[in-house]
CSV table of C-alpha atoms and ligand atoms in Angstrom, one decimal:
chain,number,residue,atom,x,y,z
Y,162,MET,CA,103.0,106.9,94.0
Y,163,THR,CA,102.4,107.6,90.2
Y,164,ARG,CA,99.1,109.1,89.4
Y,165,ILE,CA,97.6,107.4,86.4
Y,166,GLY,CA,94.3,109.2,86.1
Y,167,GLN,CA,92.2,112.2,87.3
Y,168,HIS,CA,89.1,110.6,88.5
Y,169,ALA,CA,87.9,107.1,89.6
Y,170,ILE,CA,84.3,106.3,90.6
Y,171,VAL,CA,83.5,103.4,92.9
Y,172,ILE,CA,79.9,102.1,93.0
Y,173,GLY,CA,79.1,100.9,96.6
Y,174,ALA,CA,80.6,101.8,99.9
Y,175,SER,CA,80.5,98.5,101.7
Y,176,MET,CA,83.7,96.6,102.6
Y,177,GLY,CA,84.4,95.9,98.9
Y,178,GLY,CA,83.9,99.4,97.7
Y,179,LEU,CA,85.8,101.0,100.6
Y,180,LEU,CA,88.8,98.8,100.2
Y,181,ALA,CA,88.9,99.3,96.4
Y,182,ALA,CA,88.6,103.1,96.9
Y,183,ARG,CA,91.6,102.9,99.2
Y,184,ALA,CA,93.7,101.1,96.6
Y,185,LEU,CA,92.6,103.6,93.9
Y,186,SER,CA,93.4,106.6,96.0
Y,187,ASP,CA,97.1,106.0,95.4
Y,188,PHE,CA,96.7,106.2,91.7
Y,189,TYR,CA,93.9,108.8,90.9
Y,190,GLU,CA,93.8,112.5,91.7
Y,191,THR,CA,90.2,112.0,93.1
Y,192,VAL,CA,88.2,109.0,94.0
Y,193,THR,CA,84.4,109.4,94.3
Y,194,VAL,CA,82.5,106.7,96.2
Y,195,LEU,CA,78.8,106.6,95.3
Y,196,GLU,CA,76.6,104.8,97.8
Y,197,ARG,CA,72.8,104.6,97.5
Y,198,ASP,CA,72.4,104.2,101.3
Y,199,HIS,CA,73.0,106.9,103.9
Y,200,PHE,CA,75.8,106.3,106.4
Y,201,PRO,CA,74.6,105.7,109.9
Y,202,GLU,CA,75.8,108.1,112.6
Y,203,ARG,CA,76.5,105.2,114.9
Y,204,ASP,CA,78.0,101.9,113.8
Y,205,VAL,CA,74.7,100.0,113.4
Y,206,PRO,CA,73.5,97.8,110.6
Y,207,ARG,CA,72.3,99.6,107.5
Y,208,LYS,CA,69.7,98.8,104.8
Y,209,GLY,CA,72.2,98.3,101.9
Y,210,VAL,CA,74.1,95.6,103.8
Y,211,PRO,CA,71.4,93.3,105.1
Y,212,GLN,CA,74.0,90.7,106.0
Y,213,GLY,CA,75.4,93.2,108.5
Y,214,ARG,CA,72.9,92.0,111.1
Y,215,HIS,CA,74.5,88.5,111.0
Y,216,ALA,CA,77.7,87.1,112.5
Y,217,HIS,CA,80.8,88.6,110.8
Y,218,GLY,CA,84.5,87.9,111.8
Y,219,LEU,CA,87.6,88.9,110.0
Y,220,LEU,CA,90.1,86.2,109.1
Y,221,ALA,CA,93.9,86.7,109.7
Y,222,ARG,CA,94.8,87.6,106.1
Y,223,GLY,CA,91.9,90.2,105.8
Y,224,ARG,CA,93.0,91.8,109.1
Y,225,GLU,CA,96.6,92.1,108.0
Y,226,VAL,CA,95.7,93.6,104.6
Y,227,ILE,CA,93.3,96.2,106.1
Y,228,GLU,CA,95.8,97.1,108.8
Y,229,ALA,CA,98.4,97.7,106.1
Y,230,LEU,CA,96.0,99.9,104.1
Y,231,PHE,CA,95.0,101.8,107.3
Y,232,PRO,CA,97.8,101.5,109.9
Y,233,GLY,CA,96.4,101.5,113.4
Y,234,TRP,CA,92.9,100.3,112.2
Y,235,THR,CA,93.0,97.1,114.4
Y,236,ASP,CA,93.6,99.2,117.5
Y,237,GLU,CA,90.8,101.5,116.6
Y,238,VAL,CA,88.4,98.6,116.3
Y,239,VAL,CA,89.6,97.1,119.5
Y,240,ALA,CA,89.2,100.5,121.2
Y,241,SER,CA,85.5,100.4,120.1
Y,242,GLY,CA,85.0,97.0,121.8
Y,243,GLY,CA,86.3,94.6,119.2
Y,244,ARG,CA,88.8,91.9,120.0
Y,245,ARG,CA,91.8,90.3,118.4
Y,246,GLY,CA,91.8,86.6,118.6
Y,247,ASP,CA,94.2,83.8,117.8
Y,248,ILE,CA,92.2,81.9,115.2
Y,249,ALA,CA,93.8,78.6,116.1
Y,250,ALA,CA,93.8,78.9,119.9
Y,251,ASP,CA,90.8,81.1,120.8
Y,252,VAL,CA,88.3,79.8,118.3
Y,253,ARG,CA,86.6,76.3,118.2
Y,254,TRP,CA,86.5,75.2,114.6
Y,255,ILE,CA,84.2,72.3,113.8
Y,256,GLY,CA,84.2,70.7,110.4
Y,257,HIS,CA,83.4,67.3,109.1
Y,258,GLY,CA,81.7,66.8,112.5
Y,259,VAL,CA,84.8,67.1,114.6
Y,260,SER,CA,86.6,69.9,116.5
Y,261,LEU,CA,90.1,70.9,115.5
Y,262,LYS,CA,92.7,70.7,118.3
Y,263,THR,CA,93.5,74.2,119.5
Y,264,ALA,CA,97.0,75.6,119.9
Y,265,PRO,CA,98.6,79.0,119.6
Y,266,SER,CA,99.4,80.3,116.1
Y,267,ASP,CA,100.3,83.5,114.3
Y,268,LEU,CA,96.8,83.7,112.8
Y,269,LEU,CA,95.4,86.8,114.3
Y,270,GLY,CA,91.8,87.6,113.4
Y,271,LEU,CA,89.5,90.4,114.5
Y,272,LEU,CA,86.0,90.1,116.0
Y,273,ALA,CA,83.6,93.0,116.2
Y,274,SER,CA,80.2,93.7,114.7
Y,275,ARG,CA,80.1,94.0,111.0
Y,276,ALA,CA,79.0,97.6,111.4
Y,277,VAL,CA,82.0,98.4,113.6
Y,278,LEU,CA,84.4,96.8,111.2
Y,279,GLU,CA,82.9,98.7,108.2
Y,280,GLY,CA,82.5,102.0,110.1
Y,281,HIS,CA,86.2,102.2,111.0
Y,282,VAL,CA,87.3,101.5,107.5
Y,283,ARG,CA,84.8,104.1,106.2
Y,284,ARG,CA,86.0,106.8,108.5
Y,285,ARG,CA,89.7,106.2,107.8
Y,286,LEU,CA,89.0,106.2,104.0
Y,287,PHE,CA,87.0,109.4,104.1
Y,288,LYS,CA,89.8,111.2,105.9
Y,289,LEU,CA,92.0,110.8,102.8
Y,290,ALA,CA,92.2,114.2,101.1
Y,291,ASN,CA,91.5,112.8,97.6
Y,292,VAL,CA,88.5,110.6,98.5
Y,293,ARG,CA,85.0,111.9,98.6
Y,294,ALA,CA,81.8,110.1,99.2
Y,295,ILE,CA,78.3,110.8,98.0
Y,296,ALA,CA,75.6,109.1,100.0
Y,297,GLY,CA,72.0,108.7,98.7
Y,298,ALA,CA,73.6,108.2,95.2
Y,299,SER,CA,72.1,105.4,93.3
Y,300,VAL,CA,74.0,104.5,90.1
Y,301,GLN,CA,71.6,103.8,87.2
Y,302,GLY,CA,73.9,102.8,84.4
Y,303,LEU,CA,77.2,103.3,82.6
Y,304,ILE,CA,78.2,106.0,80.1
Y,305,ALA,CA,80.4,104.5,77.3
Y,306,SER,CA,82.6,106.0,74.6
Y,307,GLU,CA,81.5,106.1,71.0
Y,308,GLY,CA,81.5,102.5,69.9
Y,309,ASN,CA,81.3,101.3,73.5
Y,310,SER,CA,84.9,100.2,73.7
Y,311,ALA,CA,85.5,102.2,76.9
Y,312,ILE,CA,83.5,103.4,80.0
Y,313,ARG,CA,83.6,107.1,80.5
Y,314,GLY,CA,81.4,107.5,83.6
Y,315,VAL,CA,78.1,106.7,85.2
Y,316,ARG,CA,74.5,107.9,85.3
Y,317,VAL,CA,73.5,108.6,88.9
Y,318,ARG,CA,70.5,109.7,90.8
Y,319,ILE,CA,71.3,111.6,94.0
Y,320,GLU,CA,68.7,111.7,96.7
Y,321,GLY,CA,66.0,110.7,94.2
Y,322,GLY,CA,66.8,113.7,92.0
Y,323,PRO,CA,67.0,113.6,88.2
Y,324,GLU,CA,69.6,111.3,86.6
Y,325,GLN,CA,72.9,113.1,86.0
Y,326,ALA,CA,76.1,112.2,84.3
Y,327,MET,CA,79.4,111.8,86.2
Y,328,SER,CA,82.5,111.2,84.2
Y,329,ALA,CA,85.6,109.3,85.2
Y,330,ASP,CA,88.8,107.7,83.9
Y,331,LEU,CA,87.9,104.5,85.7
Y,332,VAL,CA,84.6,103.1,87.1
Y,333,LEU,CA,84.7,100.2,89.6
Y,334,ASP,CA,81.5,98.3,90.5
Y,335,ALA,CA,81.5,97.1,94.1
Y,336,SER,CA,77.7,97.0,94.4
Y,337,GLY,CA,77.5,93.5,95.9
Y,338,ARG,CA,76.0,90.2,94.6
Y,339,GLY,CA,73.0,92.0,93.1
Y,340,SER,CA,75.4,93.9,90.8
Y,341,LEU,CA,73.9,95.0,87.5
Y,342,SER,CA,77.2,94.8,85.6
Y,343,PRO,CA,76.1,91.8,83.6
Y,344,ALA,CA,73.0,93.6,82.4
Y,345,TRP,CA,74.9,96.9,81.9
Y,346,LEU,CA,77.5,95.2,79.8
Y,347,GLU,CA,74.9,93.4,77.7
Y,348,GLU,CA,73.2,96.7,77.0
Y,349,LEU,CA,76.6,97.9,75.5
Y,350,GLY,CA,76.9,94.9,73.3
Y,351,TYR,CA,79.1,92.7,75.4
Y,352,ILE,CA,78.3,89.2,76.5
Y,353,ARG,CA,77.4,88.5,80.1
Y,354,PRO,CA,80.0,86.7,82.2
Y,355,GLU,CA,79.4,83.0,82.6
Y,356,GLU,CA,77.9,82.4,86.1
Y,357,GLU,CA,78.6,79.5,88.4
Y,358,LYS,CA,75.7,79.1,90.8
Y,359,ILE,CA,75.6,76.4,93.5
Y,360,GLU,CA,72.2,76.5,95.2
Y,361,ILE,CA,72.3,75.8,98.9
Y,362,GLY,CA,69.2,77.7,100.2
Y,363,ILE,CA,70.7,78.3,103.7
Y,364,GLY,CA,68.5,80.3,106.0
Y,365,TYR,CA,70.5,81.9,108.8
Y,366,THR,CA,68.8,83.0,112.0
Y,367,THR,CA,70.6,85.4,114.3
Y,368,ARG,CA,70.2,86.7,117.8
Y,369,LEU,CA,72.5,88.6,120.2
Y,370,TYR,CA,73.1,87.2,123.8
Y,371,ARG,CA,74.6,88.5,127.0
Y,372,ARG,CA,78.3,87.4,127.2
Y,373,ARG,CA,80.1,86.7,130.4
Y,374,PRO,CA,84.0,86.6,130.3
Y,375,THR,CA,83.9,83.0,131.7
Y,376,ASP,CA,81.7,81.7,128.8
Y,377,LEU,CA,83.3,79.1,126.6
Y,378,GLY,CA,86.4,78.9,128.8
Y,379,GLY,CA,87.5,82.2,127.5
Y,380,LYS,CA,87.4,81.3,123.8
Y,381,VAL,CA,85.9,84.0,121.6
Y,382,ALA,CA,84.2,82.0,118.8
Y,383,VAL,CA,82.7,78.7,117.7
Y,384,VAL,CA,82.4,78.0,114.0
Y,385,VAL,CA,80.5,75.0,112.7
Y,386,ALA,CA,80.8,74.1,109.0
Y,387,GLY,CA,77.9,71.9,107.9
Y,388,SER,CA,78.3,68.2,107.9
Y,389,GLY,CA,76.1,65.1,107.9
Y,390,PRO,CA,73.7,63.9,109.2
Y,391,ASN,CA,71.8,67.2,109.7
Y,392,TRP,CA,74.1,69.6,107.8
Y,393,ARG,CA,73.3,72.4,110.2
Y,394,ASN,CA,76.0,75.1,110.5
Y,395,GLY,CA,76.7,78.6,111.9
Y,396,ALA,CA,78.8,80.6,114.3
Y,397,MET,CA,78.8,82.2,117.7
Y,398,LEU,CA,81.2,85.1,117.7
Y,399,TYR,CA,82.4,87.7,120.3
Y,400,GLN,CA,80.7,91.0,119.4
Y,401,SER,CA,81.8,93.0,122.4
Y,402,ASP,CA,82.8,92.3,126.0
Y,403,ASP,CA,79.3,91.7,127.0
Y,404,CYS,CA,77.7,90.3,123.8
Y,405,TRP,CA,77.7,87.2,121.7
Y,406,ILE,CA,76.2,87.0,118.2
Y,407,VAL,CA,74.8,83.7,117.2
Y,408,SER,CA,73.9,82.9,113.5
Y,409,ILE,CA,72.9,79.4,112.7
Y,410,GLY,CA,71.0,77.7,109.9
Y,411,GLY,CA,70.6,74.8,107.6
Y,412,TYR,CA,70.4,73.9,103.9
Y,413,PHE,CA,67.3,74.0,101.7
Y,414,GLY,CA,64.8,75.7,104.0
Y,415,ASP,CA,66.0,74.0,107.2
Y,416,ALA,CA,66.3,77.5,108.8
Y,417,ALA,CA,66.6,77.8,112.6
Y,418,PRO,CA,63.2,78.9,114.0
Y,419,ASP,CA,62.7,82.4,115.4
Y,420,ASP,CA,61.2,81.1,118.6
Y,421,ALA,CA,63.4,81.1,121.8
Y,422,GLN,CA,62.8,77.5,122.8
Y,423,MET,CA,62.9,76.1,119.2
Y,424,PHE,CA,66.0,78.1,118.5
Y,425,ALA,CA,67.7,76.6,121.5
Y,426,ALA,CA,66.6,73.1,120.5
Y,427,TYR,CA,68.0,73.7,117.0
Y,428,ALA,CA,71.3,74.9,118.5
Y,429,GLY,CA,71.3,71.7,120.5
Y,430,SER,CA,71.4,69.7,117.2
Y,431,LEU,CA,74.8,71.2,116.2
Y,432,PRO,CA,77.8,68.9,116.7
Y,433,THR,CA,78.8,70.9,119.8
Y,434,GLN,CA,76.7,71.9,122.8
Y,435,GLU,CA,78.6,75.2,123.3
Y,436,ILE,CA,76.3,77.3,121.2
Y,437,HIS,CA,73.2,75.7,122.8
Y,438,ASP,CA,74.5,76.4,126.3
Y,439,ILE,CA,74.6,80.1,125.6
Y,440,VAL,CA,71.3,80.2,123.6
Y,441,ALA,CA,69.4,78.3,126.3
Y,442,HIS,CA,70.7,80.1,129.3
Y,443,ALA,CA,72.0,83.6,128.4
Y,444,GLU,CA,69.9,86.7,128.4
Y,445,PRO,CA,68.8,87.6,124.8
Y,446,LEU,CA,69.8,91.1,123.8
Y,447,SER,CA,68.0,91.4,120.5
Y,448,ASP,CA,65.1,90.1,118.4
Y,449,PHE,CA,65.7,87.4,115.8
Y,450,ALA,CA,66.9,88.4,112.4
Y,451,SER,CA,66.9,86.1,109.4
Y,452,TYR,CA,68.9,86.0,106.1
Y,453,ASN,CA,68.3,83.7,103.2
Y,454,TYR,CA,71.5,82.8,101.4
Y,455,SER,CA,70.3,81.2,98.3
Y,456,ALA,CA,73.4,80.2,96.3
Y,457,ASN,CA,77.2,80.5,96.0
Y,458,LEU,CA,77.6,82.7,93.0
Y,459,ARG,CA,80.7,83.3,90.9
Y,460,ARG,CA,80.8,85.5,87.8
Y,461,ARG,CA,83.6,84.6,85.5
Y,462,TYR,CA,84.8,88.0,84.2
Y,463,GLU,CA,88.3,86.6,83.7
Y,464,ARG,CA,86.9,84.4,80.9
Y,465,LEU,CA,85.4,87.2,78.8
Y,466,ALA,CA,87.2,87.8,75.5
Y,467,ARG,CA,85.9,91.3,75.2
Y,468,PHE,CA,85.5,93.8,78.0
Y,469,PRO,CA,85.3,97.6,78.0
Y,470,GLU,CA,88.3,99.6,79.0
Y,471,ASN,CA,88.3,101.6,82.2
Y,472,TYR,CA,85.8,99.3,84.0
Y,473,LEU,CA,86.3,96.8,86.8
Y,474,VAL,CA,84.0,94.7,89.0
Y,475,PHE,CA,85.0,93.9,92.5
Y,476,GLY,CA,84.1,92.0,95.7
Y,477,ASP,CA,80.8,90.2,96.1
Y,478,ALA,CA,79.8,91.5,92.6
Y,479,VAL,CA,82.3,89.0,91.3
Y,480,CYS,CA,81.9,86.2,93.7
Y,481,SER,CA,80.1,85.4,96.9
Y,482,PHE,CA,80.0,82.1,98.8
Y,483,ASN,CA,78.5,80.4,101.8
Y,484,PRO,CA,79.6,82.8,104.5
Y,485,VAL,CA,80.2,80.1,107.2
Y,486,TYR,CA,84.0,80.2,106.7
Y,487,GLY,CA,83.9,84.0,107.0
Y,488,GLN,CA,85.9,84.7,103.9
Y,489,GLY,CA,84.1,87.5,102.0
Y,490,MET,CA,85.7,90.6,103.5
Y,491,THR,CA,89.1,88.9,103.3
Y,492,VAL,CA,88.7,88.2,99.6
Y,493,ALA,CA,87.7,91.9,99.1
Y,494,ALA,CA,90.9,92.9,101.0
Y,495,GLU,CA,93.0,90.5,98.9
Y,496,GLU,CA,91.5,92.0,95.7
Y,497,ALA,CA,92.5,95.5,96.9
Y,498,VAL,CA,96.1,94.3,97.0
Y,499,LEU,CA,95.8,92.8,93.6
Y,500,LEU,CA,94.2,96.0,92.3
Y,501,GLN,CA,97.2,98.0,93.6
Y,502,THR,CA,99.5,95.5,91.9
Y,503,ALA,CA,97.6,95.8,88.6
Y,504,LEU,CA,97.5,99.6,88.8
Y,505,ARG,CA,101.2,99.8,89.7
Y,506,ALA,CA,102.1,98.0,86.4
Y,507,ASN,CA,100.2,100.8,84.6
Y,508,GLY,CA,99.9,98.9,81.3
Y,509,ALA,CA,97.1,98.1,78.9
Y,510,ASP,CA,94.5,95.5,79.7
Y,511,LEU,CA,93.9,96.5,83.3
Y,512,ALA,CA,90.7,94.5,83.5
Y,513,LYS,CA,92.2,91.4,82.1
Y,514,ARG,CA,95.1,91.5,84.5
Y,515,PHE,CA,93.0,92.3,87.5
Y,516,PHE,CA,90.3,89.7,86.8
Y,517,SER,CA,92.8,86.9,86.1
Y,518,SER,CA,94.7,87.5,89.4
Y,519,ALA,CA,91.5,88.0,91.4
Y,520,SER,CA,90.2,84.7,89.9
Y,521,VAL,CA,93.3,82.9,91.3
Y,522,ALA,CA,92.7,84.5,94.7
Y,523,ILE,CA,89.0,83.5,94.6
Y,524,ASP,CA,89.8,79.8,93.8
Y,525,THR,CA,90.8,78.9,97.3
Y,526,PRO,CA,87.9,80.3,99.3
Y,527,TRP,CA,85.5,79.1,96.6
Y,528,ASP,CA,86.9,75.6,96.7
Y,529,ILE,CA,86.8,75.6,100.6
Y,530,ALA,CA,83.2,76.8,100.8
Y,531,VAL,CA,81.7,75.2,97.8
Y,532,GLY,CA,83.7,72.1,98.2
Y,533,ASN,CA,82.1,71.6,101.7
Y,534,ASP,CA,78.6,72.4,100.3
Y,535,LEU,CA,79.1,69.8,97.6
Y,536,ARG,CA,79.5,67.1,100.3
Y,537,HIS,CA,75.8,67.7,101.0
Y,538,PRO,CA,74.0,65.0,98.9
Y,539,GLN,CA,71.2,67.4,97.7
Y,540,VAL,CA,73.5,70.2,96.5
Y,541,GLN,CA,73.5,70.1,92.7
Y,542,GLY,CA,76.9,70.7,91.0
Y,543,ALA,CA,79.7,68.9,89.3
Y,544,ARG,CA,81.8,66.7,91.5
Y,545,PRO,CA,84.8,65.8,89.4
Y,546,ALA,CA,87.3,63.3,90.8
Y,547,LYS,CA,89.4,66.2,92.1
Y,548,VAL,CA,86.6,67.6,94.3
Y,549,LYS,CA,85.7,64.1,95.6
Y,550,PHE,CA,89.3,63.4,96.5
Y,551,ILE,CA,89.8,66.8,98.2
Y,552,ASN,CA,86.7,66.4,100.3
Y,553,TRP,CA,87.7,62.9,101.2
Y,554,TYR,CA,91.2,64.0,102.1
Y,555,ILE,CA,90.1,67.1,104.1
Y,556,GLY,CA,87.7,64.8,106.0
Y,557,LYS,CA,90.7,62.6,106.9
Y,558,LEU,CA,92.8,65.6,107.8
Y,559,HIS,CA,90.0,66.8,110.2
Y,560,LEU,CA,89.9,63.4,111.9
Y,561,ALA,CA,93.6,63.5,112.5
Y,562,ALA,CA,93.6,67.2,113.4
Y,563,GLN,CA,91.3,66.5,116.4
Y,564,ARG,CA,94.5,65.5,118.1
Y,565,ASP,CA,97.2,67.1,116.0
Y,566,THR,CA,97.7,70.8,116.4
Y,567,HIS,CA,100.2,70.9,113.5
Y,568,LEU,CA,97.5,69.6,111.1
Y,569,ALA,CA,94.8,71.9,112.6
Y,570,ASN,CA,97.0,74.9,112.1
Y,571,ALA,CA,97.9,73.9,108.6
Y,572,PHE,CA,94.2,73.7,107.7
Y,573,LEU,CA,93.5,77.0,109.3
Y,574,ARG,CA,96.3,78.7,107.5
Y,575,VAL,CA,94.6,77.7,104.2
Y,576,ALA,CA,91.1,78.7,105.5
Y,577,ASN,CA,92.5,82.1,106.5
Y,578,LEU,CA,94.0,82.5,103.1
Y,579,LYS,CA,97.5,82.6,104.5
Y,580,ALA,CA,98.7,79.5,102.7
Y,581,PRO,CA,97.8,77.9,99.4
Y,582,PRO,CA,95.7,74.7,99.4
Y,583,PRO,CA,98.6,72.6,98.0
Y,584,SER,CA,100.4,73.1,101.3
Y,585,LEU,CA,98.0,70.5,102.7
Y,586,LEU,CA,99.5,68.0,100.3
Y,587,HIS,CA,103.0,68.5,101.5
Y,588,PRO,CA,104.5,65.0,102.2
Y,589,ALA,CA,105.0,65.9,105.9
Y,590,ILE,CA,101.3,66.8,106.2
Y,591,VAL,CA,100.1,63.8,104.3
Y,592,ALA,CA,102.2,61.5,106.6
Y,593,ARG,CA,100.6,63.1,109.7
Y,594,VAL,CA,97.1,62.6,108.2
Y,595,ILE,CA,97.9,58.9,107.5
Y,596,TRP,CA,99.5,58.4,110.9
Y,597,GLY,CA,96.6,60.2,112.7
Y,598,ASN,CA,94.0,58.1,110.9
Y,599,LEU,CA,95.8,54.8,111.4
Y,600,PHE,CA,97.1,55.2,114.9
Y,601,GLY,CA,95.2,58.1,116.5
Y,602,ARG,CA,91.9,56.2,116.6
Y,603,GLU,CA,93.7,53.1,117.9
Y,604,ARG,CA,95.3,55.1,120.6
Y,605,ASP,CA,91.9,56.6,121.6
Y,606,GLN,CA,90.4,53.1,121.7
Y,607,ASN,CA,93.2,51.8,123.9
Y,608,ASN,CA,92.8,54.7,126.2
Y,609,ALA,CA,89.0,54.0,126.1
Y,610,GLN,CA,88.2,57.7,125.9
Y,611,PRO,CA,87.0,58.5,122.4
Y,612,LYS,CA,86.2,62.1,122.3
Y,613,ARG,CA,84.2,63.5,119.4
Y,614,LEU,CA,84.9,67.1,120.3
Y,615,ALA,CA,88.4,67.1,121.9
Y,616,SER,CA,90.0,70.5,122.2
Q,271,FAD,C1,75.0,86.1,106.5
Q,271,FAD,C2,76.4,86.5,106.0
Q,271,FAD,C3,77.5,86.5,106.9
Q,271,FAD,C4,78.7,86.8,106.5
Q,271,FAD,N1,79.8,86.7,107.3
Q,271,FAD,C5,81.0,87.1,106.9
Q,271,FAD,C6,82.1,86.9,107.8
Q,271,FAD,O1,82.0,86.5,109.0
Q,271,FAD,N2,83.4,87.3,107.4
Q,271,FAD,C7,83.5,87.9,106.1
Q,271,FAD,O2,84.7,88.2,105.8
Q,271,FAD,N3,82.5,88.0,105.3
Q,271,FAD,C8,81.3,87.6,105.6
Q,271,FAD,N4,80.2,87.7,104.8
Q,271,FAD,C9,80.5,88.3,103.4
Q,271,FAD,C10,80.6,89.8,103.5
Q,271,FAD,O3,79.4,90.4,104.0
Q,271,FAD,C11,80.8,90.4,102.1
Q,271,FAD,O4,81.8,89.6,101.4
Q,271,FAD,C12,81.4,91.8,102.1
Q,271,FAD,O5,80.4,92.7,102.6
Q,271,FAD,C13,81.9,92.4,100.8
Q,271,FAD,O6,80.8,92.7,100.0
Q,271,FAD,P1,80.8,93.9,99.0
Q,271,FAD,O7,81.2,95.2,99.6
Q,271,FAD,O8,81.4,93.5,97.7
Q,271,FAD,O9,79.2,94.0,98.7
Q,271,FAD,P2,78.0,94.4,99.7
Q,271,FAD,O10,78.4,94.2,101.1
Q,271,FAD,O11,76.8,93.7,99.3
Q,271,FAD,O12,77.8,95.9,99.5
Q,271,FAD,C14,77.3,96.5,98.3
Q,271,FAD,C15,77.2,98.0,98.5
Q,271,FAD,O13,76.8,98.6,97.3
Q,271,FAD,C16,75.7,99.5,97.5
Q,271,FAD,N5,75.0,99.6,96.2
Q,271,FAD,C17,74.3,98.6,95.6
Q,271,FAD,N6,73.8,99.0,94.4
Q,271,FAD,C18,74.2,100.3,94.3
Q,271,FAD,C19,74.0,101.3,93.2
Q,271,FAD,N7,73.3,101.0,92.1
Q,271,FAD,N8,74.5,102.5,93.4
Q,271,FAD,C20,75.2,102.8,94.6
Q,271,FAD,N9,75.4,101.9,95.6
Q,271,FAD,C21,74.9,100.7,95.4
Q,271,FAD,C22,74.9,98.8,98.6
Q,271,FAD,O14,74.1,99.7,99.3
Q,271,FAD,C23,76.1,98.3,99.5
Q,271,FAD,O15,76.5,99.3,100.4
Q,271,FAD,C24,78.9,87.3,105.2
Q,271,FAD,C25,77.9,87.4,104.3
Q,271,FAD,C26,76.6,87.0,104.7
Q,271,FAD,C27,75.5,87.0,103.7
């Protein structure tokens, strides 16, 4: 592949930074990844990624992209105890208070602890001859050209030492949602990107439990997206052969308590008893961990009229959303593909091209996660007619998809970022939604066996 520069610097070595560095490694002689944490010797959660203690699963699109970037990666994760799963057949998805009917699909996701997923990406990346990593390296700010029209490098402190300059042809910020890019840009005379913030105040509480192969009838995950009346949500995911991870919580301070009995009672208030049954009866394998997810946050870099050359922002530093649909790592993977495309074109305005394509890719997961949050009556945010219609329609689709695997899989293809949202408005899908709502319920009533959570 054509080399377009000597040196690229990536700030942050979590999933976003690692995948961005992989994309850059095809185009720069050397890529340096600066991470303020130290990398753990074993695949265990680390301080810089506090969400790593909580349930993480990789959607189909994310798995495919990472596999393409690092061939054989899925097998390596599986060899470390992870598991492939058919997202439509092996996972119970509950949204709008009902369970989607399960059936085989080509949506192959990957389940393993967050640390295992990241650890395998990190090791594969650091094997590349032109990638180097510096741990304990905390980036303090940017170095700009005279007149601040371009970024020339970063100021970094390594192991608490004095600040030093490191120059580069490109700097990419993947430092997560706490990214200082808006402030750094402001210091250089640029305006901050517009921020869209949808406050949800979700407190997730997490615990690991002993897993038996017969649990959940062999299914490997339950995912509950919040819905009325209590809006509680969360996930129970396969972590390894003998371990489940359960992360559950509610909006605006309605966190699940970190007390065994109260946690079980809370799990019992979800619209399925499957998580409760494990929490109440299985052996706990960890203490409780908690995470407060305050708000969906999107920084609109694509709308800035002025932006310095040789600088990019990536992953959660651009956008992070309610993690219940498990989309963050997949969005980072998708952005890595878009970054490769933008670099391959090797023209001017790299940032403009990258941010505008990333923004289109972010629209779908943002609309799914934030759209569902906006159904909650206390969540503040604009609800234009389009959002109201989509939420109404997706609710109807879920009702029909309790019995219709075609509809269930169509929804999951969109949620897994494998199909665009308009695919759900295809006339054949709309017809099935109408049919399912008009006649499905009638059929249930005739059969006198209404089932809220049919599988
Ligand atoms: C509770 C929870 C559950 C989630 N579950 C899922 C899931 O199931 N599936 C999924 O796909 N996604 C999930 N996500 C989202 C996922 O964790 C992120 O989208 C993903 O980690 C990508 O983030 P990132 O690499 O951009 O940023 P982060 O993961 O936040 O990483 C930022 C990195 O930058 C480093 N850093 C920060 N500042 C500096 C600095 N100044 N200098 C050097 N280094 C710095 C940090 O130490 C860290 O390593 C979840 C998120 C949460 C909160």
